[in-house]
Amino acid sequence: RFRKENQWIDRAKLEFLCKEDKFLVYRLYDDQHSLKVFHNLSGEEVVFEGVKMKPYKTEVV
């Protein structure tokens, strides 16, 4: 289950998109949603596609 803006997404599928130097990118989708999930693997702040990610943080956009 993933939470996005107070909505729970059940039965969601994760599709691996790419691995960069400092993060992993997945596509998270179900029947109504298609979101991107960014996992920051590094100990520093990373900005990717306009998303600012804190160290070791996961963002859903």
Short mmCIF file of N, CA and C in Angstrom, two decimals:
data_model
loop_
_atom_site.label_atom_id
_atom_site.label_comp_id
_atom_site.label_asym_id
_atom_site.label_seq_id
_atom_site.Cartn_x
_atom_site.Cartn_y
_atom_site.Cartn_z
N ARG A 1 0.85 -1.20 0.00
CA ARG A 1 0.00 0.00 0.00
C ARG A 1 0.88 1.24 0.00
N PHE A 2 0.55 2.15 -0.87
CA PHE A 2 1.29 3.41 -0.91
C PHE A 2 0.32 4.54 -0.63
N ARG A 3 0.82 5.56 0.02
CA ARG A 3 -0.01 6.69 0.37
C ARG A 3 0.41 7.89 -0.46
N LYS A 4 -0.54 8.53 -1.09
CA LYS A 4 -0.27 9.72 -1.91
C LYS A 4 -1.36 10.73 -1.63
N GLU A 5 -0.99 11.86 -1.00
CA GLU A 5 -1.93 12.93 -0.72
C GLU A 5 -3.21 12.41 -0.07
N ASN A 6 -3.01 11.66 1.01
CA ASN A 6 -4.12 11.12 1.81
C ASN A 6 -4.97 10.09 1.08
N GLN A 7 -4.48 9.59 -0.04
CA GLN A 7 -5.18 8.50 -0.71
C GLN A 7 -4.32 7.25 -0.59
N TRP A 8 -4.97 6.14 -0.27
CA TRP A 8 -4.25 4.87 -0.25
C TRP A 8 -4.41 4.21 -1.61
N ILE A 9 -3.34 3.68 -2.11
CA ILE A 9 -3.38 2.98 -3.38
C ILE A 9 -3.18 1.50 -3.08
N ASP A 10 -4.21 0.73 -3.27
CA ASP A 10 -4.15 -0.71 -3.00
C ASP A 10 -3.87 -1.47 -4.29
N ARG A 11 -3.35 -2.68 -4.12
CA ARG A 11 -3.09 -3.55 -5.26
C ARG A 11 -2.26 -2.87 -6.35
N ALA A 12 -1.37 -2.01 -5.92
CA ALA A 12 -0.54 -1.27 -6.89
C ALA A 12 0.61 -2.16 -7.36
N LYS A 13 1.02 -1.92 -8.58
CA LYS A 13 2.15 -2.64 -9.15
C LYS A 13 3.33 -1.68 -9.26
N LEU A 14 4.51 -2.21 -8.98
CA LEU A 14 5.73 -1.42 -9.14
C LEU A 14 6.47 -1.94 -10.37
N GLU A 15 6.84 -1.02 -11.25
CA GLU A 15 7.61 -1.38 -12.43
C GLU A 15 8.93 -0.63 -12.39
N PHE A 16 10.01 -1.38 -12.41
CA PHE A 16 11.34 -0.77 -12.33
C PHE A 16 11.62 0.01 -13.61
N LEU A 17 12.02 1.27 -13.48
CA LEU A 17 12.33 2.08 -14.66
C LEU A 17 13.83 2.23 -14.89
N CYS A 18 14.56 2.69 -13.90
CA CYS A 18 15.99 2.88 -14.13
C CYS A 18 16.73 3.00 -12.80
N LYS A 19 18.04 2.77 -12.88
CA LYS A 19 18.91 2.99 -11.74
C LYS A 19 19.96 4.00 -12.18
N GLU A 20 19.98 5.13 -11.50
CA GLU A 20 21.00 6.13 -11.75
C GLU A 20 22.08 5.98 -10.67
N ASP A 21 23.04 6.89 -10.68
CA ASP A 21 24.13 6.81 -9.71
C ASP A 21 23.60 6.82 -8.28
N LYS A 22 22.63 7.68 -8.03
CA LYS A 22 22.24 7.92 -6.64
C LYS A 22 20.80 7.58 -6.32
N PHE A 23 20.07 7.05 -7.30
CA PHE A 23 18.67 6.75 -6.99
C PHE A 23 18.11 5.69 -7.93
N LEU A 24 17.02 5.12 -7.49
CA LEU A 24 16.23 4.18 -8.29
C LEU A 24 14.91 4.86 -8.63
N VAL A 25 14.39 4.57 -9.81
CA VAL A 25 13.10 5.12 -10.22
C VAL A 25 12.18 3.96 -10.59
N TYR A 26 10.99 3.99 -10.01
CA TYR A 26 9.97 3.00 -10.33
C TYR A 26 8.73 3.72 -10.83
N ARG A 27 7.91 3.00 -11.58
CA ARG A 27 6.57 3.49 -11.89
C ARG A 27 5.61 2.69 -11.02
N LEU A 28 4.76 3.39 -10.33
CA LEU A 28 3.76 2.78 -9.45
C LEU A 28 2.41 2.99 -10.09
N TYR A 29 1.68 1.92 -10.32
CA TYR A 29 0.42 2.12 -11.00
C TYR A 29 -0.62 1.09 -10.56
N ASP A 30 -1.87 1.52 -10.64
CA ASP A 30 -3.00 0.62 -10.49
C ASP A 30 -4.03 1.07 -11.52
N ASP A 31 -5.28 0.73 -11.33
CA ASP A 31 -6.30 1.06 -12.33
C ASP A 31 -6.50 2.56 -12.50
N GLN A 32 -6.30 3.33 -11.43
CA GLN A 32 -6.60 4.76 -11.50
C GLN A 32 -5.37 5.66 -11.46
N HIS A 33 -4.23 5.14 -11.08
CA HIS A 33 -3.08 5.99 -10.82
C HIS A 33 -1.87 5.53 -11.62
N SER A 34 -1.03 6.47 -11.97
CA SER A 34 0.30 6.16 -12.48
C SER A 34 1.25 7.20 -11.89
N LEU A 35 2.07 6.77 -10.97
CA LEU A 35 2.95 7.68 -10.24
C LEU A 35 4.38 7.23 -10.42
N LYS A 36 5.31 8.12 -10.13
CA LYS A 36 6.71 7.73 -10.13
C LYS A 36 7.20 7.67 -8.68
N VAL A 37 7.99 6.68 -8.40
CA VAL A 37 8.58 6.49 -7.07
C VAL A 37 10.10 6.64 -7.21
N PHE A 38 10.65 7.57 -6.46
CA PHE A 38 12.09 7.80 -6.49
C PHE A 38 12.68 7.36 -5.16
N HIS A 39 13.68 6.50 -5.20
CA HIS A 39 14.40 6.10 -4.00
C HIS A 39 15.78 6.75 -4.06
N ASN A 40 16.05 7.63 -3.13
CA ASN A 40 17.37 8.25 -3.05
C ASN A 40 18.29 7.33 -2.26
N LEU A 41 19.30 6.80 -2.92
CA LEU A 41 20.20 5.85 -2.27
C LEU A 41 21.39 6.52 -1.61
N SER A 42 21.58 7.80 -1.88
CA SER A 42 22.81 8.46 -1.42
C SER A 42 22.58 9.18 -0.10
N GLY A 43 23.68 9.56 0.52
CA GLY A 43 23.61 10.29 1.77
C GLY A 43 23.52 11.79 1.58
N GLU A 44 23.18 12.21 0.39
CA GLU A 44 23.06 13.65 0.13
C GLU A 44 21.76 13.93 -0.60
N GLU A 45 21.40 15.21 -0.63
CA GLU A 45 20.17 15.60 -1.29
C GLU A 45 20.35 15.49 -2.81
N VAL A 46 19.36 14.96 -3.48
CA VAL A 46 19.41 14.75 -4.92
C VAL A 46 18.19 15.44 -5.54
N VAL A 47 18.41 16.11 -6.68
CA VAL A 47 17.29 16.68 -7.42
C VAL A 47 17.21 15.97 -8.76
N PHE A 48 16.03 15.44 -9.07
CA PHE A 48 15.83 14.73 -10.33
C PHE A 48 14.45 15.04 -10.84
N GLU A 49 14.37 15.48 -12.10
CA GLU A 49 13.08 15.84 -12.71
C GLU A 49 12.30 16.80 -11.82
N GLY A 50 13.00 17.73 -11.21
CA GLY A 50 12.35 18.73 -10.39
C GLY A 50 11.95 18.26 -9.00
N VAL A 51 12.26 17.02 -8.67
CA VAL A 51 11.92 16.48 -7.36
C VAL A 51 13.15 16.54 -6.48
N LYS A 52 13.01 17.19 -5.33
CA LYS A 52 14.13 17.28 -4.39
C LYS A 52 13.97 16.18 -3.35
N MET A 53 14.98 15.32 -3.24
CA MET A 53 14.89 14.18 -2.34
C MET A 53 15.94 14.27 -1.25
N LYS A 54 15.50 14.10 -0.03
CA LYS A 54 16.42 14.07 1.10
C LYS A 54 17.21 12.76 1.08
N PRO A 55 18.33 12.72 1.80
CA PRO A 55 19.14 11.50 1.82
C PRO A 55 18.33 10.27 2.26
N TYR A 56 18.52 9.19 1.54
CA TYR A 56 17.90 7.89 1.86
C TYR A 56 16.37 7.97 1.93
N LYS A 57 15.78 8.89 1.20
CA LYS A 57 14.34 9.11 1.29
C LYS A 57 13.65 8.56 0.03
N THR A 58 12.39 8.23 0.18
CA THR A 58 11.57 7.81 -0.95
C THR A 58 10.50 8.85 -1.19
N GLU A 59 10.34 9.26 -2.44
CA GLU A 59 9.32 10.24 -2.81
C GLU A 59 8.39 9.62 -3.84
N VAL A 60 7.11 9.91 -3.69
CA VAL A 60 6.12 9.49 -4.68
C VAL A 60 5.56 10.75 -5.32
N VAL A 61 5.64 10.84 -6.65
CA VAL A 61 5.20 12.05 -7.34
C VAL A 61 4.24 11.70 -8.46
#
